[in-house]
Short mmCIF file of C-alpha atoms in Angstrom, two decimals:
data_model
loop_
_atom_site.label_atom_id
_atom_site.label_comp_id
_atom_site.label_asym_id
_atom_site.label_seq_id
_atom_site.Cartn_x
_atom_site.Cartn_y
_atom_site.Cartn_z
CA UNK A 96 -70.77 -3.66 -102.59
CA UNK A 97 -72.19 -6.41 -104.58
CA UNK A 98 -75.24 -5.60 -106.80
CA UNK A 99 -77.34 -8.56 -107.68
CA UNK A 100 -79.22 -8.74 -110.98
CA UNK A 101 -82.15 -9.98 -109.07
CA UNK A 102 -83.29 -10.24 -105.38
CA UNK A 103 -86.07 -12.76 -104.73
CA UNK A 104 -87.90 -12.20 -101.36
CA UNK A 105 -89.51 -15.58 -100.05
CA UNK A 106 -88.28 -19.08 -100.41
CA UNK A 107 -91.58 -20.99 -100.54
CA UNK A 108 -92.00 -22.95 -103.92
CA UNK A 109 -92.50 -19.87 -105.82
CA UNK A 110 -89.43 -17.97 -104.77
CA UNK A 111 -87.32 -21.11 -104.99
CA UNK A 112 -88.51 -22.33 -108.39
CA UNK A 113 -88.11 -18.70 -109.92
CA UNK A 114 -84.60 -18.39 -108.35
CA UNK A 115 -83.46 -21.63 -109.87
CA UNK A 116 -84.83 -20.61 -113.22
CA UNK A 117 -83.41 -17.16 -113.19
CA UNK A 118 -79.74 -18.42 -112.36
CA UNK A 119 -79.87 -21.06 -115.10
CA UNK A 120 -80.37 -18.06 -117.40
CA UNK A 121 -77.17 -16.31 -116.23
CA UNK A 122 -78.49 -13.77 -113.83
CA UNK A 123 -76.83 -13.16 -110.52
CA UNK A 124 -79.81 -13.80 -107.84
CA UNK A 125 -80.07 -13.51 -104.23
CA UNK A 126 -82.60 -15.32 -102.55
CA UNK A 127 -84.08 -14.10 -99.19
CA UNK A 128 -85.77 -16.06 -96.69
CA UNK A 129 -86.81 -14.99 -93.10
CA UNK A 130 -86.83 -18.60 -91.53
CA UNK A 131 -84.19 -21.08 -91.44
CA UNK A 132 -87.28 -23.66 -91.38
CA UNK A 133 -89.98 -21.84 -93.40
CA UNK A 134 -93.53 -21.98 -91.98
CA UNK A 135 -95.26 -21.13 -95.16
CA UNK A 136 -98.18 -22.33 -97.26
CA UNK A 137 -95.62 -24.68 -99.21
CA UNK A 138 -94.51 -25.85 -95.83
CA UNK A 139 -98.16 -27.00 -94.84
CA UNK A 140 -99.53 -28.03 -98.28
CA UNK A 141 -101.12 -31.17 -98.95
CA UNK A 142 -98.78 -31.51 -102.03
CA UNK A 143 -101.80 -32.00 -104.81
CA UNK A 144 -101.21 -31.66 -108.45
CA UNK A 145 -104.65 -31.00 -109.88
CA UNK A 146 -103.54 -31.43 -113.50
CA UNK A 147 -107.11 -32.34 -114.52
CA UNK A 148 -108.71 -29.03 -113.19
CA UNK A 149 -108.04 -26.68 -116.22
CA UNK A 150 -111.16 -24.75 -117.22
CA UNK A 151 -110.21 -22.55 -120.04
CA UNK A 152 -107.62 -22.65 -122.83
CA UNK A 153 -105.09 -20.81 -120.54
CA UNK A 154 -105.21 -22.84 -117.35
CA UNK A 155 -105.46 -25.98 -119.39
CA UNK A 156 -102.19 -25.18 -121.33
CA UNK A 157 -100.43 -24.52 -118.00
CA UNK A 158 -101.65 -27.73 -116.54
CA UNK A 159 -100.58 -29.55 -119.66
CA UNK A 160 -96.94 -27.89 -119.53
CA UNK A 161 -96.79 -28.53 -115.78
CA UNK A 162 -97.65 -32.24 -116.04
CA UNK A 163 -94.75 -32.60 -118.69
CA UNK A 164 -92.29 -30.48 -116.40
CA UNK A 165 -93.09 -32.79 -113.50
CA UNK A 166 -92.17 -35.92 -115.49
CA UNK A 167 -88.78 -35.11 -115.51
CA UNK A 168 -88.24 -32.64 -112.69
CA UNK A 169 -86.62 -35.10 -110.09
CA UNK A 170 -84.01 -35.96 -112.87
CA UNK A 171 -83.49 -32.32 -113.55
CA UNK A 172 -83.05 -31.20 -110.12
CA UNK A 173 -81.20 -34.19 -108.98
CA UNK A 174 -83.49 -34.94 -106.12
CA UNK A 175 -86.33 -37.14 -105.65
CA UNK A 176 -89.46 -34.83 -105.14
CA UNK A 177 -91.61 -38.11 -104.61
CA UNK A 178 -93.72 -37.09 -107.72
CA UNK A 179 -96.70 -39.69 -108.01
CA UNK A 180 -100.15 -40.43 -108.94
CA UNK A 181 -102.91 -41.03 -106.55
CA UNK A 182 -106.72 -41.02 -106.38
CA UNK A 183 -108.35 -37.84 -105.25
CA UNK A 184 -111.71 -38.32 -103.46
CA UNK A 185 -113.86 -35.34 -103.39
CA UNK A 186 -116.68 -36.18 -100.57
CA UNK A 187 -120.06 -34.96 -100.92
CA UNK A 188 -121.71 -33.95 -97.56
CA UNK A 189 -124.73 -35.78 -96.29
CA UNK A 190 -127.28 -32.95 -97.12
CA UNK A 191 -126.05 -32.26 -100.66
CA UNK A 192 -127.19 -33.75 -104.13
CA UNK A 193 -124.22 -35.67 -105.48
CA UNK A 194 -125.45 -35.20 -109.07
CA UNK A 195 -125.66 -31.34 -108.70
CA UNK A 196 -122.26 -31.36 -107.31
CA UNK A 197 -120.83 -33.42 -110.26
CA UNK A 198 -122.50 -31.15 -112.73
CA UNK A 199 -120.35 -28.27 -111.20
CA UNK A 200 -117.06 -30.05 -112.31
CA UNK A 201 -118.24 -30.57 -115.96
CA UNK A 202 -116.33 -27.55 -117.14
CA UNK A 203 -113.01 -29.05 -116.12
CA UNK A 204 -110.69 -30.77 -118.66
CA UNK A 205 -111.10 -34.07 -116.89
CA UNK A 206 -114.27 -34.43 -114.93
CA UNK A 207 -114.19 -36.45 -111.85
CA UNK A 208 -116.19 -39.67 -111.76
CA UNK A 209 -119.16 -39.83 -109.69
CA UNK A 210 -119.34 -42.62 -106.89
CA UNK A 211 -122.12 -43.77 -104.58
CA UNK A 212 -121.56 -44.28 -100.93
CA UNK A 213 -120.43 -48.11 -101.28
CA UNK A 214 -118.05 -46.98 -104.03
CA UNK A 215 -116.47 -44.27 -102.13
CA UNK A 216 -116.02 -46.41 -99.00
CA UNK A 217 -114.59 -49.13 -101.07
CA UNK A 218 -111.87 -46.54 -102.51
CA UNK A 219 -111.29 -45.06 -99.12
CA UNK A 220 -112.16 -47.48 -96.32
CA UNK A 221 -111.50 -45.02 -93.41
CA UNK A 222 -114.37 -42.86 -94.72
CA UNK A 223 -117.48 -42.52 -92.35
CA UNK A 224 -120.27 -43.61 -94.83
CA UNK A 225 -122.93 -41.74 -92.48
CA UNK A 226 -121.20 -38.65 -93.20
CA UNK A 227 -121.39 -38.61 -97.01
CA UNK A 228 -123.95 -38.94 -99.72
CA UNK A 229 -121.59 -39.95 -102.35
CA UNK A 230 -118.13 -38.65 -103.88
CA UNK A 231 -116.32 -37.78 -106.88
CA UNK A 232 -112.84 -39.23 -107.79
CA UNK A 233 -110.08 -38.32 -110.42
CA UNK A 234 -106.43 -39.26 -110.69
CA UNK A 235 -104.28 -36.65 -109.00
CA UNK A 236 -100.61 -35.74 -109.15
CA UNK A 237 -98.67 -35.58 -105.76
CA UNK A 238 -95.40 -34.42 -104.58
CA UNK A 239 -93.87 -33.80 -101.51
CA UNK A 240 -93.93 -29.98 -101.36
CA UNK A 241 -90.87 -29.25 -98.70
CA UNK A 242 -88.64 -31.75 -100.89
CA UNK A 243 -89.50 -30.16 -103.95
CA UNK A 244 -88.81 -26.64 -102.58
CA UNK A 245 -85.62 -27.82 -101.26
CA UNK A 246 -84.76 -29.55 -104.30
CA UNK A 247 -85.12 -26.33 -106.33
CA UNK A 248 -82.90 -24.44 -103.67
CA UNK A 249 -80.16 -27.19 -103.86
CA UNK A 250 -80.21 -26.92 -107.58
CA UNK A 251 -80.15 -22.92 -107.39
CA UNK A 252 -77.28 -22.95 -105.05
CA UNK A 253 -75.05 -25.33 -107.08
CA UNK A 254 -75.93 -23.35 -110.27
CA UNK A 255 -74.14 -20.32 -108.59
CA UNK A 256 -77.15 -18.58 -106.86
CA UNK A 257 -76.91 -17.09 -103.27
CA UNK A 258 -79.11 -17.44 -100.27
CA UNK A 259 -79.47 -15.50 -97.02
CA UNK A 260 -81.58 -16.05 -93.99
CA UNK A 261 -82.81 -12.71 -93.06
CA UNK A 262 -86.08 -10.79 -92.38
CA UNK A 263 -86.96 -8.40 -95.00
CA UNK A 264 -87.89 -4.93 -93.44
CA UNK A 265 -88.38 -2.64 -96.44
CA UNK A 266 -87.94 -2.29 -100.08
CA UNK A 267 -86.17 0.80 -101.05
CA UNK A 268 -87.35 2.12 -104.60
CA UNK A 269 -85.10 5.07 -105.03
CA UNK A 270 -81.81 3.23 -104.94
CA UNK A 271 -83.27 -0.28 -105.42
CA UNK A 272 -82.30 -2.08 -102.34
CA UNK A 273 -83.86 -4.72 -99.81
CA UNK A 274 -83.10 -3.65 -96.18
CA UNK A 275 -83.08 -6.63 -93.87
CA UNK A 276 -82.51 -7.14 -90.04
CA UNK A 277 -78.93 -8.10 -90.94
CA UNK A 278 -77.96 -5.89 -93.93
CA UNK A 279 -78.94 -3.92 -96.88
CA UNK A 280 -78.73 -5.69 -100.21
CA UNK A 281 -78.59 -3.76 -103.70
CA UNK A 282 -79.68 -5.02 -107.15
CA UNK A 283 -81.33 -4.07 -110.48
CA UNK A 284 -84.59 -5.88 -109.89
CA UNK A 285 -86.58 -7.32 -107.10
CA UNK A 286 -89.27 -10.06 -107.25
CA UNK A 287 -91.63 -10.39 -104.09
CA UNK A 288 -92.52 -13.92 -103.82
CA UNK A 289 -93.57 -13.46 -99.99
CA UNK A 290 -96.85 -15.31 -100.33
CA UNK A 291 -99.48 -13.92 -97.75
CA UNK A 292 -96.81 -11.18 -96.61
CA UNK A 293 -96.42 -9.77 -100.00
CA UNK A 294 -99.34 -7.21 -99.71
CA UNK A 295 -97.90 -5.90 -96.36
CA UNK A 296 -94.33 -5.80 -97.42
CA UNK A 297 -95.13 -3.69 -100.67
CA UNK A 298 -97.51 -1.50 -98.85
CA UNK A 299 -94.99 -0.84 -96.34
CA UNK A 300 -92.81 0.20 -99.14
CA UNK A 301 -95.40 2.54 -100.46
CA UNK A 302 -96.60 0.29 -103.17
CA UNK A 303 -100.41 -0.55 -103.20
CA UNK A 304 -101.12 -4.09 -104.45
CA UNK A 305 -104.49 -5.89 -104.87
CA UNK A 306 -103.09 -9.19 -103.46
CA UNK A 307 -105.20 -10.86 -100.48
CA UNK A 308 -104.70 -14.00 -98.20
CA UNK A 309 -106.39 -16.40 -95.91
CA UNK A 310 -105.09 -17.62 -92.47
CA UNK A 311 -104.81 -21.47 -92.80
CA UNK A 312 -104.84 -24.06 -90.14
CA UNK A 313 -103.73 -27.66 -90.43
CA UNK A 314 -102.62 -30.54 -88.25
CA UNK A 315 -99.27 -32.27 -89.08
CA UNK A 316 -98.66 -35.99 -87.74
CA UNK A 317 -95.61 -38.06 -87.50
CA UNK A 318 -95.58 -41.30 -89.59
CA UNK A 319 -98.51 -43.67 -88.59
CA UNK A 320 -99.11 -47.51 -88.84
CA UNK A 321 -101.90 -47.42 -91.21
CA UNK A 322 -102.70 -46.26 -94.71
CA UNK A 323 -104.91 -43.57 -96.09
CA UNK A 324 -105.61 -44.67 -99.67
CA UNK A 325 -106.53 -41.29 -101.28
CA UNK A 326 -106.32 -37.55 -100.94
CA UNK A 327 -109.52 -36.38 -99.29
CA UNK A 328 -111.06 -33.03 -99.88
CA UNK A 329 -114.61 -31.87 -100.10
CA UNK A 330 -116.32 -31.61 -103.40
CA UNK A 331 -117.90 -28.30 -102.38
CA UNK A 332 -114.79 -26.33 -101.39
CA UNK A 333 -116.14 -23.20 -99.53
CA UNK A 334 -112.64 -21.35 -99.41
CA UNK A 335 -113.16 -20.05 -103.01
CA UNK A 336 -116.26 -18.27 -102.10
CA UNK A 337 -114.89 -16.91 -98.91
CA UNK A 338 -112.11 -15.54 -101.02
CA UNK A 339 -114.49 -14.11 -103.45
CA UNK A 340 -116.63 -12.39 -100.90
CA UNK A 341 -113.53 -10.91 -98.97
CA UNK A 342 -112.28 -8.84 -101.92
CA UNK A 343 -115.47 -7.12 -102.83
CA UNK A 344 -114.12 -4.01 -101.00
CA UNK A 345 -110.34 -3.54 -100.84
CA UNK A 346 -110.54 -0.93 -98.30
CA UNK A 347 -111.43 -3.27 -95.64
CA UNK A 348 -108.19 -4.87 -95.96
CA UNK A 349 -106.48 -1.59 -94.93
CA UNK A 350 -108.03 -2.05 -91.44
CA UNK A 351 -105.57 -3.51 -88.86
CA UNK A 352 -107.63 -6.47 -87.34
CA UNK A 353 -111.03 -7.04 -89.13
CA UNK A 354 -112.46 -10.52 -89.36
CA UNK A 355 -114.04 -10.91 -92.67
CA UNK A 356 -115.29 -14.57 -92.66
CA UNK A 357 -114.25 -18.37 -91.59
CA UNK A 358 -114.82 -21.57 -93.24
CA UNK A 359 -113.80 -25.30 -92.57
CA UNK A 360 -113.06 -27.61 -95.78
CA UNK A 361 -112.09 -31.10 -94.24
CA UNK A 362 -109.20 -32.75 -95.99
CA UNK A 363 -106.54 -35.28 -95.40
CA UNK A 364 -103.52 -36.84 -97.39
CA UNK A 365 -100.85 -39.24 -96.42
CA UNK A 366 -97.18 -38.78 -97.61
CA UNK A 367 -94.76 -41.49 -98.62
CA UNK A 368 -93.16 -41.62 -95.18
CA UNK A 369 -96.68 -42.27 -93.52
CA UNK A 370 -97.06 -39.02 -92.05
CA UNK A 371 -100.49 -37.00 -92.59
CA UNK A 372 -101.48 -33.52 -92.89
CA UNK A 373 -105.08 -32.71 -91.90
CA UNK A 374 -107.23 -29.81 -92.69
CA UNK A 375 -108.26 -27.05 -92.93
CA UNK A 376 -109.73 -24.09 -91.37
CA UNK A 377 -109.50 -20.91 -93.42
CA UNK A 378 -110.26 -17.49 -92.22
CA UNK A 379 -110.08 -13.77 -93.32
CA UNK A 380 -107.97 -11.31 -91.34
CA UNK A 381 -106.04 -8.46 -92.83
CA UNK A 382 -103.51 -8.72 -90.14
CA UNK A 383 -100.93 -11.30 -91.18
CA UNK A 384 -99.83 -11.49 -87.61
CA UNK A 385 -103.26 -11.75 -86.10
CA UNK A 386 -103.66 -13.94 -82.91
CA UNK A 387 -105.05 -17.29 -83.26
CA UNK A 388 -106.63 -19.20 -80.51
CA UNK A 389 -105.03 -22.62 -81.38
CA UNK A 390 -106.59 -24.61 -78.64
CA UNK A 391 -110.20 -23.81 -79.89
CA UNK A 392 -109.26 -24.09 -83.57
CA UNK A 393 -107.63 -27.56 -83.11
CA UNK A 394 -110.63 -28.81 -81.39
CA UNK A 395 -113.05 -27.75 -84.02
CA UNK A 396 -110.63 -29.02 -86.58
CA UNK A 397 -110.45 -32.28 -85.10
CA UNK A 398 -114.27 -32.64 -84.56
CA UNK A 399 -114.96 -32.09 -88.33
CA UNK A 400 -112.29 -34.39 -89.29
CA UNK A 401 -113.46 -37.14 -87.06
CA UNK A 402 -117.06 -36.80 -88.62
CA UNK A 403 -115.50 -37.68 -92.10
CA UNK A 404 -112.50 -39.80 -91.04
CA UNK A 405 -113.36 -41.06 -87.47
CA UNK A 406 -110.03 -42.98 -87.20
CA UNK A 407 -108.01 -39.53 -87.50
CA UNK A 408 -109.89 -37.47 -84.98
CA UNK A 409 -107.81 -38.20 -81.96
CA UNK A 410 -104.57 -39.09 -83.62
CA UNK A 411 -101.50 -37.23 -82.16
CA UNK A 412 -100.18 -34.35 -84.23
CA UNK A 413 -99.21 -30.59 -84.25
CA UNK A 414 -101.46 -27.82 -85.14
CA UNK A 415 -99.92 -25.25 -87.54
CA UNK A 416 -100.89 -21.86 -89.07
CA UNK A 417 -99.90 -20.13 -92.38
CA UNK A 418 -100.92 -17.73 -94.87
CA UNK A 419 -102.39 -18.72 -98.29
CA UNK A 420 -102.21 -15.93 -100.89
CA UNK A 421 -104.80 -15.16 -103.60
CA UNK A 422 -106.15 -12.57 -106.08
CA UNK A 423 -109.65 -11.14 -107.14
CA UNK A 424 -109.80 -13.58 -110.20
CA UNK A 425 -107.97 -16.86 -108.86
CA UNK A 426 -105.17 -16.01 -110.97
CA UNK A 427 -101.75 -15.10 -110.00
CA UNK A 428 -99.99 -11.58 -110.12
CA UNK A 429 -96.87 -11.68 -112.21
CA UNK A 430 -94.94 -8.83 -113.29
CA UNK A 431 -93.90 -5.14 -112.54
CA UNK A 432 -95.95 -3.24 -110.14
CA UNK A 433 -96.37 0.44 -110.74
CA UNK A 434 -97.34 3.59 -108.68
CA UNK A 435 -98.60 6.80 -110.21
CA UNK A 436 -98.01 5.34 -113.64
CA UNK A 437 -94.20 5.14 -112.68
CA UNK A 438 -92.66 1.74 -113.91
CA UNK A 439 -90.59 -0.07 -111.38
CA UNK A 440 -88.00 -2.75 -111.36
CA UNK A 441 -90.05 -4.13 -108.57
CA UNK A 442 -92.15 -7.11 -109.65
CA UNK A 443 -94.64 -9.60 -108.03
CA UNK A 444 -94.91 -13.36 -108.39
CA UNK A 445 -97.64 -14.49 -106.03
CA UNK A 446 -101.38 -15.32 -105.64
CA UNK A 447 -101.51 -18.61 -106.95
CA UNK A 448 -104.38 -20.86 -106.76
CA UNK A 449 -103.60 -24.50 -107.88
CA UNK A 450 -99.98 -23.26 -106.82
CA UNK A 451 -98.02 -26.54 -107.03
CA UNK A 452 -99.30 -27.14 -110.54
CA UNK A 453 -98.71 -23.77 -112.32
CA UNK A 454 -95.80 -22.21 -110.46
CA UNK A 455 -93.13 -24.38 -112.25
CA UNK A 456 -94.32 -23.60 -115.70
CA UNK A 457 -94.78 -20.01 -114.90
CA UNK A 458 -91.45 -19.75 -113.20
CA UNK A 459 -89.72 -20.87 -116.30
CA UNK A 460 -91.82 -18.61 -118.33
CA UNK A 461 -91.40 -15.49 -116.24
CA UNK A 462 -87.63 -16.13 -116.14
CA UNK A 463 -87.40 -15.96 -119.81
CA UNK A 464 -89.69 -13.02 -119.85
CA UNK A 465 -87.05 -11.18 -117.40
CA UNK A 466 -84.37 -12.21 -119.70
CA UNK A 467 -85.88 -10.32 -122.49
CA UNK A 468 -88.33 -12.78 -124.19
CA UNK A 469 -91.83 -11.82 -124.99
CA UNK A 470 -94.36 -14.15 -123.56
CA UNK A 471 -98.20 -13.65 -124.14
CA UNK A 472 -99.10 -15.90 -121.11
CA UNK A 473 -97.03 -13.96 -118.56
CA UNK A 474 -98.48 -10.56 -119.81
CA UNK A 475 -102.15 -11.92 -118.93
CA UNK A 476 -101.15 -12.01 -115.20
CA UNK A 477 -99.78 -8.55 -115.01
CA UNK A 478 -100.85 -6.61 -111.70
CA UNK A 479 -102.16 -3.90 -114.05
CA UNK A 480 -105.21 -5.83 -115.07
CA UNK A 481 -107.04 -4.69 -111.76
CA UNK A 482 -105.97 -0.92 -112.31
CA UNK A 483 -108.05 -0.65 -115.53
#
């Protein structure tokens, strides 16, 4: 019976990047993923890289590390991840004051430039000028999130890692193993990278964790014959306030099916193959398997997209749903989980805001940390910060 050094649960970009970094350090690693074609937050991401958005020394350092890492990542992984730079356009709604919204962004390392309506529509001709009072713009990195994740997995496998498509049912603490629907796998360490399913998985195994998730809904299209010039997002993102409000009472997250809030942030991006992702509705429900009225949601989503980008309202596409994980302070949970002051060899690597930016450098740092090297940055993301 083989015992792995580390089992990684979840093959989104977090699990894929960490698996790759660990196997290159000499660990024997098993990566577990429940779907042959994942339907996770990575799969339905816009692919944006907000290198400009650091607000304090910690996040600014990680953004700088990430930007340097991405410059050579395609070469390192020997796969084109479609890394590029494009214009991010943050739309300001008709009933909001552009100057007030712009002031909110002054704390970031590279504040976006304020545009009037004419300038915004010149930058993005598909915009409905009647829907906005202005916009902000800044240069934004961009990748293909699926191709990047698959590049990490490919490099991981070539370096000697193992991957198994299995649904994880339970983590067994006493003999440190992972029970799946196909087999039980034994190891010395476990790292949970299961995104929005991480909380339920750990709690099923008797390990409480202050990690949360939104249900997110987007529309994905096939390649189209017109060009969206920018990545569109609202300047006033409501999702972060929704997340903050939902974490005020952790006990509500133990209820099986309790709706805690709902918002819609209109966004759109076009990938290099011409396909679009349009979104997004976000809502809070502690049940990761909660039923969704997809027909109603898609109609609401299309109506709001059409208000900002009329040409996209009725475009043919497929509605999709995924879970997006977050923490109380918008920073990830990285490190060992504990219960009754007992130290586990069970770790968490999840809860990322600005995920595509900070996951690669933190995966590299966490792999070094698990190899026995001290890291002051990794220590700042310990799940224990919420237990004090």
